CSV table of C-alpha atoms in Angstrom, one decimal:
chain,number,residue,atom,x,y,z
A,1,MET,CA,-17.4,17.1,0.5
A,2,LYS,CA,-15.7,17.4,3.9
A,3,LEU,CA,-12.1,16.2,4.1
A,4,ASN,CA,-9.8,15.9,7.1
A,5,GLU,CA,-7.6,18.6,5.7
A,6,ARG,CA,-5.6,19.2,8.9
A,7,SER,CA,-4.5,15.5,8.9
A,8,LEU,CA,-3.8,15.7,5.2
A,9,ALA,CA,-1.5,18.7,5.8
A,10,PHE,CA,0.2,16.9,8.6
A,11,TYR,CA,0.8,13.9,6.5
A,12,ALA,CA,2.2,16.1,3.7
A,13,THR,CA,4.8,17.7,6.0
A,14,CYS,CA,5.8,14.8,8.2
A,15,ASP,CA,9.4,13.8,8.8
A,16,THR,CA,9.6,10.5,6.8
A,17,PRO,CA,11.2,10.8,3.4
A,18,ALA,CA,8.9,11.5,0.6
A,19,ASP,CA,8.5,9.2,-2.4
A,20,ASN,CA,9.5,12.0,-4.7
A,21,ALA,CA,10.0,15.7,-4.3
A,22,GLY,CA,11.1,18.6,-6.5
A,23,PHE,CA,10.0,21.7,-8.3
A,24,LEU,CA,7.5,21.4,-11.2
A,25,TYR,CA,5.7,23.9,-13.2
A,26,LYS,CA,1.9,23.5,-13.0
A,27,LYS,CA,-0.4,24.9,-15.6
A,28,GLY,CA,-3.2,26.9,-13.9
A,29,GLY,CA,-6.0,26.0,-16.3
A,30,ARG,CA,-6.4,25.4,-20.0
A,31,HIS,CA,-5.3,28.9,-21.0
A,32,ALA,CA,-3.5,29.9,-17.9
A,33,ALA,CA,0.2,30.3,-17.2
A,34,TYR,CA,2.5,27.9,-15.4
A,35,HIS,CA,3.2,28.3,-11.8
A,36,ARG,CA,6.4,27.0,-10.2
A,37,ARG,CA,5.5,24.9,-7.2
A,38,TRP,CA,7.3,22.5,-4.8
A,39,PHE,CA,5.8,19.1,-5.3
A,40,VAL,CA,5.9,16.3,-2.7
A,41,LEU,CA,4.7,12.7,-3.5
A,42,ARG,CA,3.6,10.7,-0.5
A,43,GLY,CA,1.9,7.5,-1.2
A,44,ASN,CA,-1.0,8.2,-3.6
A,45,MET,CA,-1.1,11.9,-2.7
A,46,LEU,CA,0.7,14.5,-4.7
A,47,PHE,CA,1.0,17.7,-2.6
A,48,TYR,CA,2.1,21.0,-3.9
A,49,PHE,CA,3.4,23.9,-2.0
A,50,GLU,CA,4.2,27.6,-2.7
A,51,ASP,CA,7.8,26.7,-2.1
A,52,ALA,CA,10.0,24.1,-0.3
A,53,ALA,CA,9.8,25.9,3.1
A,54,SER,CA,6.0,26.2,3.2
A,55,ARG,CA,4.3,24.6,6.2
A,56,GLU,CA,1.0,23.9,4.5
A,57,PRO,CA,0.3,22.7,1.0
A,58,VAL,CA,-1.6,24.9,-1.5
A,59,GLY,CA,-3.3,21.8,-2.8
A,60,VAL,CA,-3.2,18.0,-3.4
A,61,ILE,CA,-3.9,15.8,-6.3
A,62,ILE,CA,-5.3,12.4,-5.3
A,63,LEU,CA,-3.7,9.9,-7.6
A,64,GLU,CA,-6.2,7.0,-7.8
A,65,GLY,CA,-7.5,6.1,-11.2
A,66,CYS,CA,-5.2,8.4,-13.2
A,67,THR,CA,-2.8,7.8,-16.1
A,68,VAL,CA,0.4,9.6,-16.6
A,69,GLU,CA,1.6,10.5,-20.1
A,70,LEU,CA,3.9,12.7,-22.0
A,71,VAL,CA,2.3,15.6,-23.8
A,72,GLU,CA,3.0,18.0,-26.6
A,73,ALA,CA,3.3,21.4,-25.0
A,74,ALA,CA,5.1,24.6,-25.5
A,75,GLU,CA,6.8,23.9,-22.2
A,76,GLU,CA,9.8,21.6,-22.3
A,77,PHE,CA,9.8,18.3,-20.3
A,78,ALA,CA,6.0,18.4,-19.9
A,79,PHE,CA,3.8,15.5,-18.9
A,80,ALA,CA,0.1,15.1,-17.9
A,81,VAL,CA,-1.8,13.5,-15.1
A,82,ARG,CA,-5.1,12.5,-16.7
A,83,PHE,CA,-8.2,11.3,-15.1
A,84,ALA,CA,-11.1,9.4,-16.7
A,85,GLY,CA,-14.7,10.6,-16.8
A,86,ALA,CA,-16.6,13.5,-18.3
A,87,ARG,CA,-15.3,17.0,-17.5
A,88,ALA,CA,-12.4,15.4,-15.7
A,89,ARG,CA,-9.4,17.6,-15.1
A,90,THR,CA,-6.0,17.0,-16.7
A,91,TYR,CA,-3.1,18.3,-14.8
A,92,VAL,CA,-0.3,19.5,-17.1
A,93,LEU,CA,3.1,19.6,-15.3
A,94,ALA,CA,6.6,20.4,-16.5
A,95,ALA,CA,9.9,19.4,-15.0
A,96,GLU,CA,13.2,21.2,-15.2
A,97,SER,CA,15.1,18.5,-16.9
A,98,GLN,CA,14.7,15.3,-18.9
A,99,ALA,CA,15.9,13.2,-16.0
A,100,ALA,CA,13.5,14.9,-13.5
A,101,MET,CA,10.6,14.4,-15.9
A,102,GLU,CA,11.3,10.7,-16.4
A,103,GLY,CA,11.6,10.3,-12.6
A,104,TRP,CA,8.3,11.9,-12.0
A,105,VAL,CA,6.5,10.0,-14.7
A,106,LYS,CA,7.8,6.7,-13.3
A,107,ALA,CA,6.9,7.6,-9.7
A,108,LEU,CA,3.5,8.9,-10.5
A,109,SER,CA,2.4,6.1,-12.7
A,110,ARG,CA,3.1,3.6,-9.9
A,111,ALA,CA,1.8,5.7,-7.0
A,112,SER,CA,-1.7,4.4,-6.7
A,113,PHE,CA,-2.9,2.4,-3.8
A,114,ASP,CA,-4.5,0.0,-6.2
A,115,TYR,CA,-1.1,-0.8,-7.8
A,116,LEU,CA,0.6,-1.3,-4.5
A,117,ARG,CA,-2.2,-3.5,-3.3
A,118,LEU,CA,-1.8,-5.8,-6.4
A,119,VAL,CA,1.9,-6.1,-5.8
A,120,VAL,CA,1.5,-6.8,-2.1
A,121,ARG,CA,-1.1,-9.5,-2.8
A,122,GLU,CA,1.1,-11.1,-5.3
A,123,LEU,CA,4.1,-11.2,-2.9
A,124,GLY,CA,1.9,-12.5,-0.1
A,125,HIS,CA,0.8,-15.4,-2.3
A,126,ARG,CA,4.4,-16.1,-3.2
A,127,LEU,CA,5.7,-16.0,0.3
A,128,ALA,CA,3.0,-18.5,1.3
A,129,ALA,CA,3.9,-20.7,-1.6
A,130,VAL,CA,7.6,-20.6,-0.8
A,131,ARG,CA,7.0,-21.3,2.8
A,132,ALA,CA,4.8,-24.3,2.0
A,133,GLY,CA,7.5,-25.5,-0.3
A,134,GLY,CA,5.2,-25.9,-3.2
A,135,PRO,CA,4.8,-24.5,-6.7
A,136,LEU,CA,3.6,-21.0,-7.3
A,137,PRO,CA,-0.2,-20.6,-7.4
A,138,PRO,CA,-1.5,-20.2,-10.9
A,139,ARG,CA,-1.5,-16.6,-12.1
A,140,ARG,CA,-4.9,-14.9,-12.0
A,141,PRO,CA,-6.0,-12.7,-14.9
A,142,HIS,CA,-5.9,-9.5,-13.0
A,143,THR,CA,-2.4,-9.8,-11.7
A,144,LEU,CA,0.3,-7.7,-13.3
A,145,PRO,CA,2.2,-9.4,-16.1
A,146,PRO,CA,5.8,-9.8,-15.1
A,147,ARG,CA,8.6,-8.5,-17.2
A,148,ARG,CA,10.5,-11.7,-17.3
A,149,PRO,CA,8.1,-14.5,-16.4
A,150,ARG,CA,9.6,-17.0,-14.0
A,151,ALA,CA,8.1,-20.0,-12.4
A,152,LEU,CA,9.4,-22.2,-9.6
A,153,PRO,CA,10.1,-25.8,-10.9
A,154,PRO,CA,7.4,-28.2,-9.8
A,155,LYS,CA,7.7,-30.4,-6.8
A,156,GLU,CA,9.7,-33.6,-7.1
A,157,ASN,CA,8.6,-36.5,-5.0
A,158,GLY,CA,6.8,-34.2,-2.7
A,159,CYS,CA,9.9,-32.2,-1.8
A,160,ALA,CA,10.4,-28.6,-2.7
A,161,VAL,CA,13.1,-27.8,-5.3
A,162,TRP,CA,15.1,-25.1,-3.7
A,163,SER,CA,17.8,-24.5,-6.3
A,164,SER,CA,16.9,-23.0,-9.7
A,165,GLU,CA,18.7,-25.8,-11.5
A,166,THR,CA,16.7,-28.7,-12.9
A,167,PRO,CA,17.0,-31.6,-10.5
A,168,ALA,CA,19.2,-34.4,-11.8
A,169,ALA,CA,17.2,-37.5,-10.7
A,170,PRO,CA,14.2,-38.0,-8.5
A,171,SER,CA,15.4,-38.3,-5.0
A,172,PRO,CA,14.4,-37.2,-1.5
A,173,ARG,CA,17.1,-34.6,-1.7
A,174,PRO,CA,16.5,-32.2,-4.5
A,175,GLY,CA,19.5,-31.0,-6.6
A,176,PRO,CA,23.1,-31.7,-6.1
A,177,GLU,CA,23.5,-29.5,-3.0
A,178,PRO,CA,21.5,-29.7,0.2
A,179,PRO,CA,18.6,-27.3,0.4
A,180,PRO,CA,19.3,-24.1,2.4
A,181,LEU,CA,17.8,-24.1,5.8
A,182,PRO,CA,14.6,-22.1,6.1
A,183,PRO,CA,15.5,-19.0,8.1
A,184,ARG,CA,14.8,-19.0,11.8
A,185,ARG,CA,12.1,-16.7,12.9
A,186,ARG,CA,13.3,-14.1,15.4
A,187,ALA,CA,12.4,-15.1,18.9
A,188,SER,CA,10.8,-11.7,19.6
A,189,ALA,CA,7.6,-11.3,17.6
A,190,SER,CA,8.1,-9.1,14.6
A,191,ASN,CA,5.6,-6.5,13.6
A,192,GLY,CA,5.2,-8.2,10.3
A,193,PRO,CA,1.7,-8.7,9.0
A,194,LEU,CA,2.2,-12.5,8.9
A,195,ASP,CA,2.1,-12.9,12.6
A,196,SER,CA,-1.5,-14.0,12.1
A,197,ALA,CA,-0.2,-17.3,10.5
A,198,SER,CA,-2.2,-20.0,12.2
A,199,PHE,CA,-0.6,-22.4,14.6
A,200,ALA,CA,-1.3,-25.2,12.1
A,201,GLN,CA,0.6,-23.3,9.4
A,202,LEU,CA,3.6,-22.6,11.6
A,203,HIS,CA,3.6,-26.2,12.9
A,204,GLU,CA,3.7,-27.5,9.3
A,205,TRP,CA,6.4,-25.1,8.3
A,206,TYR,CA,8.7,-26.0,11.2
A,207,GLY,CA,7.8,-29.6,10.8
A,208,GLN,CA,9.2,-29.6,7.2
A,209,GLU,CA,12.4,-28.0,8.5
A,210,VAL,CA,12.7,-30.7,11.2
A,211,ARG,CA,12.1,-33.5,8.7
A,212,ALA,CA,14.7,-32.1,6.3
A,213,LEU,CA,17.3,-31.8,9.0
A,214,ARG,CA,16.5,-35.3,10.3
A,215,GLY,CA,16.8,-36.7,6.8
A,216,GLN,CA,20.2,-35.1,6.4
A,217,TRP,CA,21.4,-36.4,9.7
A,218,LEU,CA,20.3,-39.9,9.0
A,219,ARG,CA,22.1,-40.0,5.7
A,220,SER,CA,25.3,-38.6,7.2
A,221,GLN,CA,25.1,-41.3,9.9
A,222,ALA,CA,24.7,-44.0,7.2
A,223,GLN,CA,28.0,-43.1,5.5
A,224,PRO,CA,31.1,-45.0,6.6
B,1,MET,CA,-6.3,23.1,0.6
B,2,ARG,CA,-7.3,22.5,-2.9
B,3,TYR,CA,-8.0,19.0,-4.0
B,4,ASN,CA,-9.5,17.2,-7.0
B,5,GLU,CA,-13.0,16.8,-5.6
B,6,LYS,CA,-14.5,15.2,-8.7
B,7,GLU,CA,-12.0,12.4,-8.6
B,8,LEU,CA,-12.6,11.9,-4.9
B,9,GLN,CA,-16.3,11.6,-5.6
B,10,ALA,CA,-15.6,9.1,-8.4
B,11,LEU,CA,-13.5,7.2,-6.0
B,12,SER,CA,-16.4,7.0,-3.5
B,13,ARG,CA,-18.4,5.2,-6.2
B,14,GLN,CA,-15.8,2.5,-6.7
B,15,PRO,CA,-16.3,-1.0,-5.2
B,16,ALA,CA,-15.6,-0.9,-1.5
B,17,GLU,CA,-13.4,-3.0,0.6
B,18,LYS,CA,-16.1,-2.7,3.3
B,19,ALA,CA,-19.4,-0.9,3.5
B,20,ALA,CA,-22.0,-0.8,6.2
B,21,GLU,CA,-24.5,1.5,7.9
B,22,LEU,CA,-23.0,2.6,11.2
B,23,GLY,CA,-23.7,5.2,13.8
B,24,MET,CA,-21.2,8.1,13.5
B,25,ARG,CA,-20.4,11.0,15.7
B,26,GLY,CA,-18.0,13.8,14.7
B,27,PRO,CA,-15.1,15.0,16.9
B,28,LYS,CA,-16.7,18.3,17.9
B,29,LYS,CA,-18.0,18.6,21.4
B,30,GLY,CA,-21.7,18.1,21.6
B,31,SER,CA,-22.0,16.3,18.3
B,32,VAL,CA,-24.7,13.7,18.1
B,33,VAL,CA,-24.7,10.2,16.6
B,34,LYS,CA,-26.1,10.0,13.1
B,35,ARG,CA,-26.7,7.0,10.9
B,36,ARG,CA,-24.3,7.0,8.0
B,37,LEU,CA,-23.4,4.7,5.2
B,38,VAL,CA,-19.7,4.2,5.7
B,39,LYS,CA,-17.6,2.9,2.9
B,40,LEU,CA,-13.9,2.0,2.8
B,41,VAL,CA,-12.2,2.5,-0.6
B,42,VAL,CA,-8.4,2.3,-0.8
B,43,ASN,CA,-7.1,4.6,2.0
B,44,PHE,CA,-10.2,6.7,2.3
B,45,LEU,CA,-13.2,6.2,4.6
B,46,PHE,CA,-16.3,7.8,2.9
B,47,TYR,CA,-19.5,8.5,4.8
B,48,PHE,CA,-22.8,9.2,3.2
B,49,ARG,CA,-26.3,10.1,4.4
B,50,THR,CA,-28.1,6.9,4.0
B,51,ASP,CA,-30.3,8.1,1.1
B,52,GLU,CA,-27.7,10.2,-0.8
B,53,ALA,CA,-25.4,9.3,-3.7
B,54,GLU,CA,-22.7,11.9,-2.9
B,55,PRO,CA,-20.6,11.5,0.3
B,56,VAL,CA,-21.0,14.0,3.1
B,57,GLY,CA,-17.3,13.6,3.7
B,58,ALA,CA,-14.1,11.5,3.5
B,59,LEU,CA,-11.3,10.7,5.9
B,60,LEU,CA,-7.8,10.0,4.6
B,61,LEU,CA,-6.6,7.0,6.7
B,62,GLU,CA,-2.9,7.8,6.9
B,63,HIS,CA,-1.2,8.1,10.3
B,64,CYS,CA,-4.5,7.3,12.0
B,65,ARG,CA,-5.1,5.3,15.1
B,66,VAL,CA,-8.1,3.0,15.5
B,67,THR,CA,-9.2,2.4,19.1
B,68,GLN,CA,-11.9,0.3,20.6
B,69,GLU,CA,-14.2,2.4,22.6
B,70,GLU,CA,-17.0,0.1,23.7
B,71,PRO,CA,-17.6,-3.6,23.0
B,72,SER,CA,-19.3,-2.6,19.7
B,73,GLY,CA,-17.8,0.8,19.0
B,74,PHE,CA,-14.5,2.2,17.9
B,75,SER,CA,-12.9,5.6,17.1
B,76,ILE,CA,-10.5,7.0,14.6
B,77,SER,CA,-8.1,9.7,15.5
B,78,PHE,CA,-5.0,11.2,13.8
B,79,LEU,CA,-1.4,11.5,14.9
B,80,GLU,CA,-1.4,15.3,15.2
B,81,ASP,CA,-4.3,15.4,17.6
B,82,PRO,CA,-5.1,12.0,19.3
B,83,GLU,CA,-7.9,13.4,21.4
B,84,ARG,CA,-9.9,14.5,18.4
B,85,LYS,CA,-11.9,11.4,17.7
B,86,TYR,CA,-14.4,10.3,15.1
B,87,HIS,CA,-16.7,7.7,16.8
B,88,PHE,CA,-18.4,4.8,15.1
B,89,GLU,CA,-21.1,2.5,16.5
B,90,CYS,CA,-21.5,-1.0,15.2
B,91,CYS,CA,-24.3,-3.4,15.7
B,92,SER,CA,-22.2,-6.1,17.3
B,93,ALA,CA,-18.7,-6.7,18.8
B,94,GLU,CA,-17.9,-8.9,15.8
B,95,GLN,CA,-18.7,-6.2,13.3
B,96,CYS,CA,-16.6,-3.8,15.4
B,97,GLN,CA,-13.6,-6.1,15.3
B,98,GLU,CA,-13.9,-6.6,11.5
B,99,TRP,CA,-14.0,-2.9,10.9
B,100,MET,CA,-11.1,-2.2,13.2
B,101,ALA,CA,-9.0,-4.8,11.5
B,102,ALA,CA,-9.9,-3.5,8.0
B,103,LEU,CA,-9.2,0.1,8.9
B,104,ARG,CA,-5.8,-0.7,10.4
B,105,ARG,CA,-4.8,-2.4,7.1
B,106,ALA,CA,-6.2,0.4,4.9
B,107,SER,CA,-3.3,2.8,4.8
B,108,TYR,CA,-0.6,3.2,2.1
B,109,GLU,CA,2.0,3.1,4.9
B,110,PHE,CA,0.7,-0.3,6.0
B,111,MET,CA,0.8,-1.6,2.5
B,112,ARG,CA,4.3,-0.3,2.0
B,113,ARG,CA,5.5,-2.0,5.2
B,114,SER,CA,3.9,-5.3,4.1
B,115,LEU,CA,5.6,-5.1,0.8
B,116,ILE,CA,9.0,-4.5,2.3
B,117,PHE,CA,8.4,-7.3,4.8
B,118,TYR,CA,7.3,-9.9,2.1
B,119,ARG,CA,10.1,-8.8,-0.2
B,120,ASN,CA,12.7,-9.3,2.5
B,121,GLU,CA,11.3,-12.7,3.6
B,122,ILE,CA,11.1,-14.0,0.0
B,123,GLN,CA,14.6,-12.8,-0.7
B,124,LYS,CA,15.9,-14.5,2.4
B,125,MET,CA,14.3,-17.8,1.5
B,126,THR,CA,14.9,-17.9,-2.3
B,127,GLY,CA,17.9,-15.6,-2.7
B,128,LYS,CA,15.9,-13.7,-5.4
B,129,ASP,CA,14.3,-10.3,-5.2
B,130,PRO,CA,10.7,-10.7,-6.2
B,131,LEU,CA,10.4,-7.0,-7.1
B,132,GLU,CA,12.8,-7.3,-10.1
B,133,GLN,CA,10.0,-8.8,-12.1
B,134,PHE,CA,7.9,-5.7,-11.6
B,135,GLY,CA,10.8,-3.4,-12.5
B,136,ILE,CA,10.6,-1.6,-9.1
B,137,SER,CA,13.4,-3.1,-7.1
B,138,GLU,CA,15.4,0.1,-7.1
B,139,GLU,CA,12.7,2.4,-5.9
B,140,ALA,CA,13.6,4.1,-2.7
B,141,ARG,CA,10.2,3.7,-1.2
B,142,PHE,CA,10.5,-0.1,-1.1
B,143,GLN,CA,13.9,-0.4,0.6
B,144,LEU,CA,14.4,-2.2,3.9
B,145,SER,CA,15.6,1.0,5.4
B,146,GLY,CA,12.1,2.2,5.1
B,147,LEU,CA,11.0,-0.1,8.0
B,148,LYS,CA,11.4,1.6,11.3
B,149,ALA,CA,12.5,-0.6,14.2
């Protein structure tokens, strides 16, 4: 299969900080010796170089669909990157310390594009829900289970509950303290991916802010 | 450069974000347009001969630029050599726009920037870091400093 190797090499050696880097021992094959290589993790690509100063990688391990596990090996601090499928290769690697090994196992097991995409989708839904002032959308079966499950309290009288405390009594103003103002969008367009929010969505979002502010002002006027 | 070709082949068989038969022309001078089945999976663009199961090749979509070339055509080039272009011909302007949008979102770097952006917005609005639940709030790759101005 052809691959844009020149671009790959460029990506491997570009200026931005890598997601992880360091020396690891890589086992050549099932009965082969370990070679010490300089490893650089960038995104879902694990590059390895002859040494830290090399301009071009010796090779790359594409990290989609792999599992990372500890292994029993003669070598200390060893772990494996394992792929599914018949005759699939297992890469046995060894770090130079316990801490380095743990760091690599953590980084590699979360390096896939698939994982990142799940997290991004989840956050995208959350941000949309927070902006709309409503409860979180129901969890879908394929989303990652959270470590400590949290849910936003449900809407009270059609208003969002901003504070995490349970609201005292149903009232237009949730909670004892006034809700924090939604942040102002910067005047200059950000390069964020949500610039594509429709005008209707933005209108609704700003409209809520205006209604909340107006409500506060009216109440403050009503007090003696 | 060595790479785990078997795994890349397996990846090419995964469900695609987008797949279509397009006209494709390589970057070399004098190359001709060929019909290829083009398939977008994670941050790779695979291209197959229309009747074959194994891809002819794959393009890793990091640090790439997607440019409109004609009303229904676009090109992909890479940071280190912007003039070296892979050309694609779509059957309509609409299909062209859809592909361009999908390809621009298909990089790990784009995903990372999106995550940092959402995280920051949610944190500003709720005072809570949404990444804590995933146990990844401390990872260097997701810090705000990762966003260039």
